[in-house]
Each structure stands twice: as C-alpha cells, then as structure tokens.
Amino acid sequence: MRVRSLVSVLASEIAAPVAIGLLTAAVLAVALSAHGQQIFFYDGDSLVLPLFRQSIAAGQPMEWVMSSQLFLLPELPLYLLCSAIVGGSVKAALALNAILNSVLLYALFRACAAHIGWPRRWHRIAAPMLASLVFLVFVALEIRGTQTNGSVATFTLLTTYYYGATMTALALLALALWLTRAFQRTTPVRSPRYGVFAAASALLLGVQTVSNPLVLLQFAVPFLGALAFASLLHVLPWRMTVLLAAPLLAGGAAGYLARFALSRYLLPNAGSYVHFSQIPESLSFFAGVLRTFVSTPLGITEAVLLLLLLGAAVATGIRSLREPHRSPSGVVIPVFVIGSVLVTVVGSVLVGSTATRYLGPVFVFPLLVLLAPALWRRSAKRAHRVMRITATVAGAAVLLASAMVATPAIATLTTITAQSASPGLSCLQRWIGDRNIVGEGSYWASRALDVYGTGRVDVLQVDSTLGARAWMTNLASFRDRAPSYFIVDAPSRRALAIRLLGTPSAVIDCGPFQVYDYAGTAGQNRMTVKIASSARYQLTRRGYADPVESAER
C-alpha cells in the first residue's frame, strides 16, 4: 500500500470516531446544562463505580454486595481508565465515560460493517457513522424534561445502566460476521479462525453472563432464534447455525453457573426479578411511558424515528427473502433486530418490570439495519449515491465538530464537572466541621454525599427500618459505626425518623435536605444498635467475618 493511500485510510478511520466523540460531548454538554446532572452525577445507581473506586483507594476490605450485575465488562475497567485519565475527578470521569461509550458504540458498529459485505472502505465507514449519528439524535431528542423513564437511549451513556450487555452483544455479532464472512461461508471446526471465534465468543458471553445475565435474554435468545429461522428457510446451512451456537451456549451456561460461586456479591439473584403477578402493573407503567413519549414533539420524533428503523428492518428482511440470491446477512440481521426488540419489551412486561433501564437495546440494535447492504441495495447506482452523500456529510461533520462544537462543548463540560459539590453538601460540611461523626440516610440521599463529600462526610445508606441497606455498597463501611445524625430528604423519611428515633436535638436545614441531629439522645443509641445488628446479619449471611467475633478476638 502506497504511503498516500495509507495516510488516507488512517485519516478516515480516525476522523469518524473523533467526530462521534466531539458530537457526543456537544450533546452531553446540552443535556447536563438542561436537566441531566441528577441522573449522570447524583443518582444512587450512577455512583456505584465511583464508590467502588473510592473504597479501593481507602483500603477497605472487599466486602461488596452488588445488585444482579457485577459491572465486570466493560463498565468497571472503562470507568477506572476514565478516572485515571482525569485524575480522579468523579464528574469528569463520568462525563468522559459517557463520551467513550458513544465512541465504543461506533467502533463496534464499524467492526460489524467491516464484515457485513460492503464492497468499498468508505461504505464500511459511512454506514456505522450514520448509525452512530442516529443514536446521538435519539439522545438529543431525550433532552425534553426531568423524567428519566423516557430517556432510554441515554442509559447507554451511563456507567451502570446495563450498557455492557449491549456492547458485548455487538462484539459477539461482529465476531460471527467475521467468522462466516457475513453468514456466507462455513468455517471448518478445526481451522484457527473457528478456534479464535469459539474461544473469544465463549469467553465474552461467559464473562458478560457472570456480570449481567440480561445478555442471554437480549442477545443470545434472539440471535440464536434468528440463525434457526434462517436455517429453516434454507438461507443458512444448519451446520453454520450449530457452529455459531455451540460456543455461545457453552459460554452462557458456564457464566450462569459461575454466578453461583459469586453469590455473596449478588443481591438479589436473577430469579427474584421475576414478578408475574405484577404484569398488569407493568402494562400500566409502560403505557404511561409511551404516553410520556408522545406528549411532546421531541418524543414523537424519537418514537417515529425508532418505528422507521424497525420498519426498515422488516422491509429489508422481506426483500432479502424474495430475492433470487438471498442475502444471508439481509435476513439474519433484520430478524435479530426485530426479535431482540420483541424479547426485550415483551420480556420486561412478562416479568412484571416497572423500569425502562432494561430497554437500552431497543434504541441500539435497530441501528444495525443501517449497516446492512441489503437496506441500500435498491439499485447499485442509488446505493452508491446515498452512501457517497453520507460519507461526505460525515467528513463535513468532523470539520464542523472541530471548528464549532468542540471548543464550547469542552468548555461547558469543564465548567460543569469542576463543580464538585453535591446540592446541600457545603452546608453539611460546615455543620460537621472538624468532628469525626457518622450519619445515616436513604440510598438516594447518602451516596452522592459520600462520593462528593470530604473525608469528614460519612453517611451510611439505610433501609426503611434504619438497618444497613445491602445494595451496591461495601458492607465493610458498616463495621463498628456509631451514627448520630439522619439525612431527611423527603417527607416519608421525616416521618420515619420521628417514628423510629424520636425528636432530634437539633434540625439543620441544608436546602435539598435537612439534618436531624440525634447526638446525646436515645435516638443515637437506637441508630447504633440497629446498624450493628443489621450489619452483622448482612455480613455473616454472605460468609464475611462476623464483626462481633472479630472484636472479641
């Protein structure tokens, strides 16, 4: 390859992810300036990885208990990398993580496009670029209110909202396309190529299943179903389907079994998320989400765009089946897209879910149809023209992003992430002063204070009985603690404090919350006894050292 050609290739391959990163920074800056800081920086679920890093830095024993997921791949490594890059700033790390998630999404689309059957390199760059731009349009359209239930695409940019399963699914799909050359060629079992695929796919799916078993529902089931469907219609040979399925089934089974060995870190197990009795409530919830979506012009636009993508998937699949020389990828990809959306949405309803955070793939997998050559193959001339225009727009976007978007976006993000305090935190820190005291608060109130507070701010997360709440936290933080104040961030918490602890000796108003000081009262003794007994129960039931026995030794 000549030097000029090599430089051109490198420039085009680098320019696209740079453009996506800059455009993501711009969208993120607008979102954070509008209303997105709560879910990005202060929401209890969003702060798991900052708390984990903080626990490591403090040298605490690893006595963690998570939810049903462990954030092993790629959430934890990617966040630790972002934190190292920005020097430990939590907000800067979370913002950088969001940008890198978007760039990673482009890279995975690019990996899929590389082996999906495009004849020219610029096709293989322009198609994933278009898919990533549409994803950013989804995120931009969700800047329309303060409710998080309608911000489904945005969850893919957050560190702990199941994006790992989506990214792993795309990586596995890229591996399958690479092995089979867009599902057109069966590779011998004994070939090095198949060995690489089998090892990589089994390992990826196995680790992701350990981390988050949702990947089995969102990817493995619809993908294997799409392969079987294509084989039944004689689009794929059954041998190819079996060879692709075998390592995925082995990896998924091994990963799920491995979760039993790690059960002390998991609460609850995956089965406890199934609530068939709540199906009516789930239907009502998602109907409400849909009403919220179509209640604003931006929401209607996002819904219409998603429906167009799903319609394109159906049309592409039908067209591919009707062609004399049927395109395997033109059948498998659309069937997988439709299947994954149906399984994810219907599955969420059937298990009685009342949360939209599990629906992230619904706004990602349909973008795969934009990568399929079969979508654009109305005529070779038309496809060439459309993709040439897309490539030109993508190139222009790089220049525009560099000249017009990057500087103000980065300046805005720098200003926002430099504001390290959580709302009301400065008031709490002034009241604490130089004292070494411990407090309690709800899951939603305590975590941001712990992450952004100085070393003097030490707030334990408690449940509705004021016992230690074992949910995405290090149980070691509850050992040998004597709390003396309670954070009241809602009327229900005020009633709880008065009912269980009595009247505080003082009330400090810190704006978003109040501090109920129980130092020297009977309430302080009740807090200490309850934390000690509940922490002992949570620690011993997971096989950690008994704090009472440890103290006696």
XYZ file of C-alpha atoms in Angstrom:
553
model
C 0.000 0.000 0.000
C 1.396 3.391 -1.006
C 2.156 5.972 1.684
C -0.506 8.383 0.413
C -3.115 5.644 0.403
C -2.120 4.519 3.899
C -2.370 8.075 5.216
C -5.806 8.444 3.626
C -7.022 5.219 5.231
C -5.694 6.184 8.661
C -7.177 9.673 8.403
C -10.624 8.340 7.506
C -10.547 5.684 10.215
C -9.504 8.196 12.876
C -11.737 11.060 11.744
C -15.018 9.177 12.231
C -14.610 8.233 15.930
C -13.168 11.681 16.655
C -16.264 13.265 15.123
C -18.538 10.995 17.148
C -16.643 11.830 20.337
C -16.898 15.575 19.721
C -20.569 15.423 18.795
C -21.278 13.315 21.891
C -19.502 15.928 24.009
C -21.748 18.586 22.495
C -24.941 16.616 23.132
C -23.767 15.781 26.664
C -22.996 19.438 27.395
C -26.510 20.436 26.343
C -28.074 17.610 28.370
C -26.128 18.453 31.515
C -26.862 22.150 31.150
C -30.579 21.418 30.736
C -31.511 18.844 33.361
C -29.292 15.786 33.118
C -26.955 16.333 36.063
C -29.147 14.441 38.520
C -29.101 11.146 36.640
C -25.487 11.492 35.467
C -23.838 12.702 38.679
C -26.123 12.277 41.704
C -28.446 9.323 41.101
C -27.705 6.485 43.515
C -27.364 3.891 40.753
C -24.980 6.061 38.722
C -22.474 6.274 41.583
C -21.691 2.566 42.046
C -18.349 2.649 40.260
C -17.155 5.924 41.854
C -17.962 4.403 45.255
C -16.116 1.216 44.285
C -13.026 3.162 43.295
C -13.301 5.233 46.477
C -13.475 2.032 48.519
C -10.341 0.673 46.851
C -8.473 3.941 47.456
C -9.483 3.871 51.131
C -8.127 0.334 51.512
C -11.433 -1.104 52.721
C -11.914 -4.885 52.754
C -13.662 -6.155 49.626
C -16.994 -6.994 51.234
C -19.152 -5.708 48.432
C -22.665 -6.695 47.564
C -23.999 -5.607 44.188
C -27.399 -5.973 42.531
C -27.974 -8.673 39.918
C -24.994 -7.395 37.924
C -21.313 -7.057 38.740
C -20.186 -4.465 36.144
C -17.211 -6.625 35.130
C -17.150 -5.923 31.385
C -16.693 -3.259 30.210
C -18.151 -0.961 32.880
C -15.560 -1.234 35.657
C -12.378 -1.283 33.510
C -13.624 1.599 31.380
C -14.593 3.741 34.375
C -11.267 3.107 36.124
C -9.497 4.123 32.920
C -11.549 7.323 32.691
C -10.900 8.093 36.337
C -7.156 7.631 35.849
C -7.176 9.891 32.779
C -8.922 12.784 34.554
C -7.007 12.402 37.797
C -9.780 11.027 39.973
C -12.452 13.701 39.441
C -15.755 11.827 39.687
C -17.836 14.112 37.482
C -15.119 14.406 34.841
C -14.695 10.613 34.821
C -18.445 10.058 34.400
C -18.609 12.609 31.566
C -15.586 11.105 29.806
C -17.070 7.639 30.272
C -20.244 8.766 28.507
C -18.227 10.076 25.556
C -16.130 6.903 25.336
C -19.290 4.770 25.462
C -20.506 6.544 22.342
C -17.134 6.114 20.625
C -17.104 2.439 21.625
C -20.564 2.050 20.118
C -19.257 3.460 16.836
C -16.236 1.137 16.967
C -18.496 -1.890 17.370
C -20.741 -0.744 14.513
C -17.561 -0.314 12.469
C -16.436 -3.844 13.363
C -19.792 -5.226 12.209
C -19.721 -3.195 8.990
C -16.207 -4.444 8.206
C -17.513 -7.970 7.637
C -21.109 -7.463 6.571
C -20.490 -7.364 2.818
C -19.746 -3.759 1.836
C -17.527 -3.633 -1.276
C -15.677 -0.372 -0.522
C -13.923 1.018 2.541
C -15.891 4.269 2.579
C -19.083 2.192 2.704
C -17.729 0.471 5.807
C -17.043 3.820 7.473
C -20.101 5.777 6.342
C -22.673 3.150 7.406
C -21.542 2.898 11.074
C -21.074 6.671 11.117
C -24.707 7.076 10.100
C -25.826 4.576 12.762
C -23.900 6.450 15.464
C -25.276 9.800 14.348
C -28.833 8.465 14.559
C -28.075 7.190 18.070
C -26.905 10.679 19.065
C -30.119 12.064 17.601
C -32.012 9.730 19.945
C -30.019 11.048 22.907
C -30.503 14.667 21.827
C -34.257 14.168 21.450
C -34.407 12.944 25.059
C -33.367 16.364 26.351
C -37.003 17.249 26.901
C -37.747 17.005 30.633
C -36.578 15.853 34.027
C -38.110 12.384 33.964
C -35.640 9.525 33.438
C -38.188 6.902 32.338
C -38.342 8.465 28.893
C -34.558 8.737 28.490
C -33.959 5.182 27.319
C -31.230 5.795 24.732
C -29.352 7.975 27.229
C -28.908 4.978 29.541
C -26.302 3.639 27.099
C -24.055 6.586 28.020
C -24.338 5.970 31.768
C -21.878 3.737 33.594
C -24.217 1.320 35.354
C -27.408 1.026 33.329
C -26.775 -2.297 31.578
C -24.877 -0.939 28.581
C -22.291 -3.718 28.997
C -24.755 -6.328 27.726
C -25.486 -4.206 24.643
C -21.806 -3.663 23.830
C -20.978 -7.337 24.349
C -23.839 -8.322 22.031
C -22.455 -6.109 19.262
C -18.959 -7.532 19.765
C -20.311 -11.084 19.510
C -22.251 -10.202 16.371
C -19.085 -8.724 14.835
C -17.223 -11.954 15.641
C -19.939 -14.027 13.965
C -19.844 -11.823 10.861
C -16.053 -12.076 10.766
C -16.068 -15.864 11.083
C -18.721 -16.501 8.428
C -17.964 -13.536 6.138
C -21.449 -12.116 6.588
C -23.020 -15.592 7.088
C -21.948 -16.723 3.628
C -19.279 -19.295 4.389
C -18.993 -22.136 6.904
C -15.551 -22.405 8.507
C -14.150 -25.858 9.348
C -14.230 -26.672 13.041
C -10.507 -27.407 13.150
C -9.472 -24.152 11.477
C -7.620 -21.493 13.516
C -10.316 -18.993 12.517
C -13.047 -21.038 14.180
C -10.850 -21.624 17.215
C -10.438 -17.886 17.682
C -14.189 -17.342 17.338
C -15.100 -20.170 19.709
C -12.677 -19.045 22.416
C -13.450 -15.335 22.106
C -17.237 -15.694 21.902
C -17.450 -18.209 24.755
C -15.231 -16.024 26.938
C -17.087 -12.795 26.116
C -20.545 -14.224 26.652
C -19.415 -16.153 29.712
C -17.925 -13.114 31.433
C -20.879 -10.931 30.481
C -23.326 -13.559 31.786
C -21.452 -13.582 35.086
C -21.661 -9.804 35.120
C -25.188 -9.392 33.764
C -27.373 -12.360 32.704
C -29.639 -9.988 30.776
C -27.290 -10.557 27.834
C -28.808 -14.024 27.443
C -32.278 -12.567 27.018
C -31.306 -9.527 24.981
C -28.768 -11.159 22.662
C -28.358 -14.932 22.883
C -32.052 -15.846 22.581
C -32.909 -13.561 19.620
C -29.596 -14.194 17.822
C -29.843 -17.963 18.037
C -33.504 -17.653 17.082
C -32.551 -15.613 14.005
C -29.977 -18.241 12.981
C -32.512 -21.048 13.411
C -35.131 -19.088 11.441
C -32.685 -18.534 8.581
C -31.767 -22.222 8.583
C -35.402 -23.292 8.474
C -35.836 -21.153 5.359
C -32.633 -22.626 3.875
C -30.902 -19.247 3.914
C -28.181 -20.652 6.190
C -26.933 -24.223 6.412
C -27.729 -25.894 9.717
C -24.031 -26.655 10.140
C -23.255 -22.924 10.326
C -26.022 -22.375 12.881
C -24.733 -25.191 15.074
C -21.112 -24.000 14.851
C -22.117 -20.463 15.811
C -24.438 -21.594 18.591
C -22.146 -24.123 20.291
C -19.603 -21.730 21.895
C -22.342 -19.242 22.757
C -24.362 -21.882 24.576
C -21.257 -23.163 26.348
C -20.151 -19.679 27.390
C -23.622 -18.670 28.556
C -24.069 -21.861 30.588
C -20.609 -21.573 32.168
C -21.183 -17.922 33.004
C -24.537 -18.578 34.626
C -23.116 -21.424 36.712
C -20.215 -19.195 37.774
C -22.707 -16.774 39.285
C -23.457 -19.329 42.000
C -19.812 -19.211 43.080
C -20.074 -15.419 43.312
C -23.446 -15.383 45.052
C -22.135 -13.460 48.081
C -21.660 -10.436 45.828
C -25.096 -10.682 44.225
C -28.338 -9.412 45.706
C -30.798 -10.492 44.701
C -30.363 -13.378 42.284
C -31.713 -13.019 38.768
C -34.825 -15.049 39.568
C -36.019 -12.523 42.127
C -36.588 -10.011 39.328
C -39.469 -12.118 38.017
C -42.874 -10.971 39.308
C -45.637 -12.457 37.180
C -48.261 -11.046 39.497
C -47.147 -7.523 38.538
C -47.855 -7.914 34.807
C -50.925 -5.602 34.956
C -48.865 -3.011 36.819
C -46.086 -3.402 34.256
C -48.501 -2.892 31.361
C -49.849 0.223 33.028
C -46.328 1.530 33.634
C -45.147 1.092 30.044
C -48.396 2.553 28.735
C -47.613 5.612 30.837
C -44.079 5.749 29.435
C -45.489 5.610 25.912
C -47.907 8.432 26.711
C -44.977 10.470 28.020
C -43.058 9.801 24.821
C -45.815 11.061 22.558
C -46.733 14.020 24.751
C -44.026 16.269 23.260
C -42.863 16.949 19.680
C -39.366 15.679 20.529
C -40.754 12.476 21.968
C -42.969 11.925 18.942
C -39.961 12.462 16.679
C -37.917 9.917 18.599
C -40.746 7.364 18.511
C -41.298 7.878 14.768
C -37.576 7.508 14.089
C -37.481 4.253 16.023
C -40.547 2.945 14.185
C -38.921 3.832 10.840
C -35.858 1.803 11.781
C -37.985 -1.170 12.793
C -39.996 -0.806 9.588
C -36.757 -0.739 7.612
C -35.672 -3.945 9.354
C -38.926 -5.686 8.401
C -38.756 -4.417 4.817
C -35.109 -5.427 4.438
C -35.778 -8.921 5.732
C -38.766 -9.445 3.437
C -36.910 -8.057 0.429
C -33.912 -10.305 1.102
C -36.143 -13.367 1.307
C -37.792 -12.517 -2.015
C -34.530 -12.057 -3.919
C -33.386 -14.920 -6.178
C -29.970 -14.881 -4.482
C -30.956 -14.245 -0.899
C -28.501 -12.283 1.238
C -27.868 -14.209 4.489
C -26.969 -11.061 6.446
C -30.025 -9.346 4.922
C -32.147 -11.994 6.658
C -30.270 -12.693 9.904
C -29.657 -9.055 10.919
C -33.279 -7.835 10.476
C -34.708 -10.945 12.178
C -32.282 -10.475 15.062
C -33.214 -6.787 15.367
C -36.950 -7.454 15.449
C -36.507 -10.466 17.723
C -34.312 -8.614 20.222
C -36.750 -5.708 20.465
C -39.711 -8.049 20.964
C -37.913 -10.238 23.503
C -36.672 -7.220 25.462
C -40.002 -5.383 25.568
C -42.300 -8.390 25.989
C -39.883 -9.984 28.446
C -39.871 -6.827 30.575
C -43.657 -6.913 30.762
C -43.892 -10.651 31.450
C -41.528 -10.439 34.435
C -43.520 -7.514 35.840
C -40.834 -4.859 35.365
C -41.636 -1.226 36.099
C -38.370 0.275 34.866
C -37.176 1.429 31.445
C -33.462 0.986 32.175
C -33.616 -2.567 30.782
C -34.761 -1.305 27.370
C -31.452 0.175 26.197
C -31.007 -2.321 23.321
C -34.346 -1.198 21.856
C -32.638 2.053 20.801
C -29.337 0.451 19.751
C -29.945 -2.851 17.953
C -32.369 -1.359 15.359
C -29.458 0.816 14.202
C -27.843 -2.371 12.871
C -30.227 -2.294 9.936
C -28.411 0.835 8.718
C -25.263 -1.286 8.380
C -26.904 -3.911 6.180
C -26.059 -3.547 2.467
C -29.438 -5.135 1.699
C -31.176 -1.992 3.015
C -29.484 0.189 0.413
C -29.498 -2.305 -2.445
C -32.487 -0.900 -4.308
C -30.102 -0.332 -7.141
C -26.332 -0.243 -7.183
C -26.318 3.289 -8.555
C -28.709 4.614 -5.927
C -26.872 2.878 -3.094
C -23.586 4.334 -4.317
C -25.054 7.829 -4.413
C -26.666 7.620 -0.964
C -23.552 6.286 0.698
C -21.339 8.812 -1.075
C -23.533 11.610 0.277
C -23.384 10.066 3.763
C -19.605 9.858 3.583
C -19.404 13.492 2.508
C -21.675 14.597 5.358
C -19.602 12.561 7.817
C -16.427 14.224 6.629
C -18.002 17.653 6.912
C -19.206 16.780 10.414
C -15.612 16.239 11.505
C -14.649 19.735 10.386
C -17.763 21.335 11.841
C -17.377 19.480 15.133
C -13.741 20.520 15.400
C -14.366 24.157 14.465
C -17.761 24.895 16.002
C -18.727 22.245 18.552
C -15.609 21.058 20.300
C -14.454 24.263 21.993
C -17.778 25.389 23.536
C -18.758 21.812 24.415
C -15.497 21.092 26.191
C -15.634 24.462 27.960
C -19.163 23.729 29.181
C -18.262 20.220 30.334
C -15.158 21.538 32.101
C -17.220 24.115 33.976
C -19.912 21.616 34.958
C -17.552 18.863 36.058
C -15.454 21.338 38.069
C -18.455 21.894 40.340
C -17.595 19.061 42.709
C -20.196 19.700 45.367
C -23.480 17.842 45.627
C -26.557 20.004 46.366
C -26.617 20.824 50.080
C -23.186 19.293 50.667
C -21.397 22.502 51.629
C -23.994 23.131 54.336
C -23.473 19.631 55.752
C -19.703 20.029 55.683
C -19.869 23.355 57.539
C -22.073 21.803 60.211
C -19.775 18.793 60.647
C -16.658 20.940 60.840
C -13.691 19.055 62.322
C -15.768 16.419 64.084
C -15.480 12.717 63.249
C -19.166 11.804 63.191
C -21.230 9.357 61.178
C -24.683 9.834 59.721
C -27.404 7.839 58.014
C -29.607 8.460 55.029
C -31.612 6.799 52.315
C -29.955 5.092 49.354
C -30.800 8.111 47.205
C -29.585 10.742 49.672
C -26.441 9.177 51.114
C -24.464 8.095 48.079
C -23.853 11.472 46.440
C -22.859 12.933 49.814
C -20.367 10.108 50.329
C -18.866 10.434 46.853
C -18.501 14.205 46.718
C -18.002 14.997 50.403
C -14.711 15.492 52.187
C -13.289 12.806 54.453
C -15.420 14.185 57.288
C -18.674 13.371 55.455
C -19.557 9.766 56.254
C -23.176 8.857 55.563
C -24.356 5.229 55.701
C -27.186 4.092 53.420
C -30.050 2.538 55.377
C -33.375 0.919 54.590
C -36.867 1.656 55.851
C -36.055 0.072 59.229
C -32.833 2.123 59.539
C -30.846 -1.083 59.087
C -27.867 -1.413 56.768
C -29.100 -1.456 53.171
C -27.074 -4.099 51.326
C -27.463 -2.816 47.787
C -24.491 -1.893 45.576
C -22.328 -0.976 48.543
C -19.362 -2.216 50.544
C -20.623 -3.849 53.720
C -17.270 -3.103 55.331
C -18.419 0.520 55.630
C -20.985 -0.568 58.260
C -18.490 -2.192 60.626
C -18.031 -0.544 64.059
C -20.099 2.546 63.273
C -21.984 4.785 65.696
C -24.204 7.152 63.654
C -25.577 10.252 65.324
C -27.462 12.150 62.601
C -30.008 11.345 59.921
C -30.451 12.924 56.470
C -34.105 13.768 55.785
C -34.592 14.252 52.032
C -38.324 13.526 51.730
C -41.487 13.729 53.886
C -41.543 9.929 54.197
C -38.015 9.976 55.661
C -39.026 12.688 58.121
C -41.916 10.547 59.352
C -39.584 7.525 59.541
C -37.032 9.375 61.654
C -39.604 10.719 64.091
C -41.301 7.327 64.414
C -38.159 5.234 64.957
C -35.749 7.724 66.554
C -37.902 10.315 68.224
C -37.435 14.074 68.250
C -33.933 15.233 67.238
C -31.909 17.535 69.457
C -31.453 19.910 66.516
C -32.572 20.299 62.909
C -30.202 21.827 60.336
C -31.777 22.994 57.086
C -29.441 22.369 54.121
C -31.843 23.156 51.298
C -32.460 19.866 49.458
C -32.392 18.030 52.762
C -32.419 18.524 56.494
C -30.015 17.092 59.050
C -31.667 15.613 62.138
C -29.075 15.612 64.903
C -29.601 12.845 67.447
C -26.286 13.207 69.305
C -26.781 12.605 73.014
C -30.358 11.366 72.616
C -31.956 7.952 72.897
C -32.269 8.052 69.098
C -28.494 7.851 68.711
C -28.378 4.656 70.732
C -31.184 3.144 68.654
C -29.303 4.034 65.442
C -26.077 2.429 66.674
C -27.761 -0.764 67.871
C -29.755 -1.170 64.650
C -26.730 -0.607 62.381
C -24.616 -3.057 64.390
C -27.212 -5.835 64.370
C -28.229 -5.402 60.728
C -24.606 -5.138 59.529
C -23.745 -8.336 61.383
C -26.672 -10.119 59.736
C -25.771 -8.904 56.239
C -22.076 -9.754 56.643
C -22.462 -13.225 58.128
C -25.172 -14.391 55.722
C -22.680 -13.770 52.878
C -19.807 -15.525 54.560
C -17.861 -12.442 55.630
C -16.208 -12.247 59.054
C -18.584 -11.804 61.976
C -17.898 -8.303 63.390
C -18.739 -9.435 66.932
C -16.398 -12.420 66.820
C -13.698 -10.288 65.220
C -13.975 -7.766 68.053
C -13.734 -10.491 70.691
C -10.552 -11.995 69.258
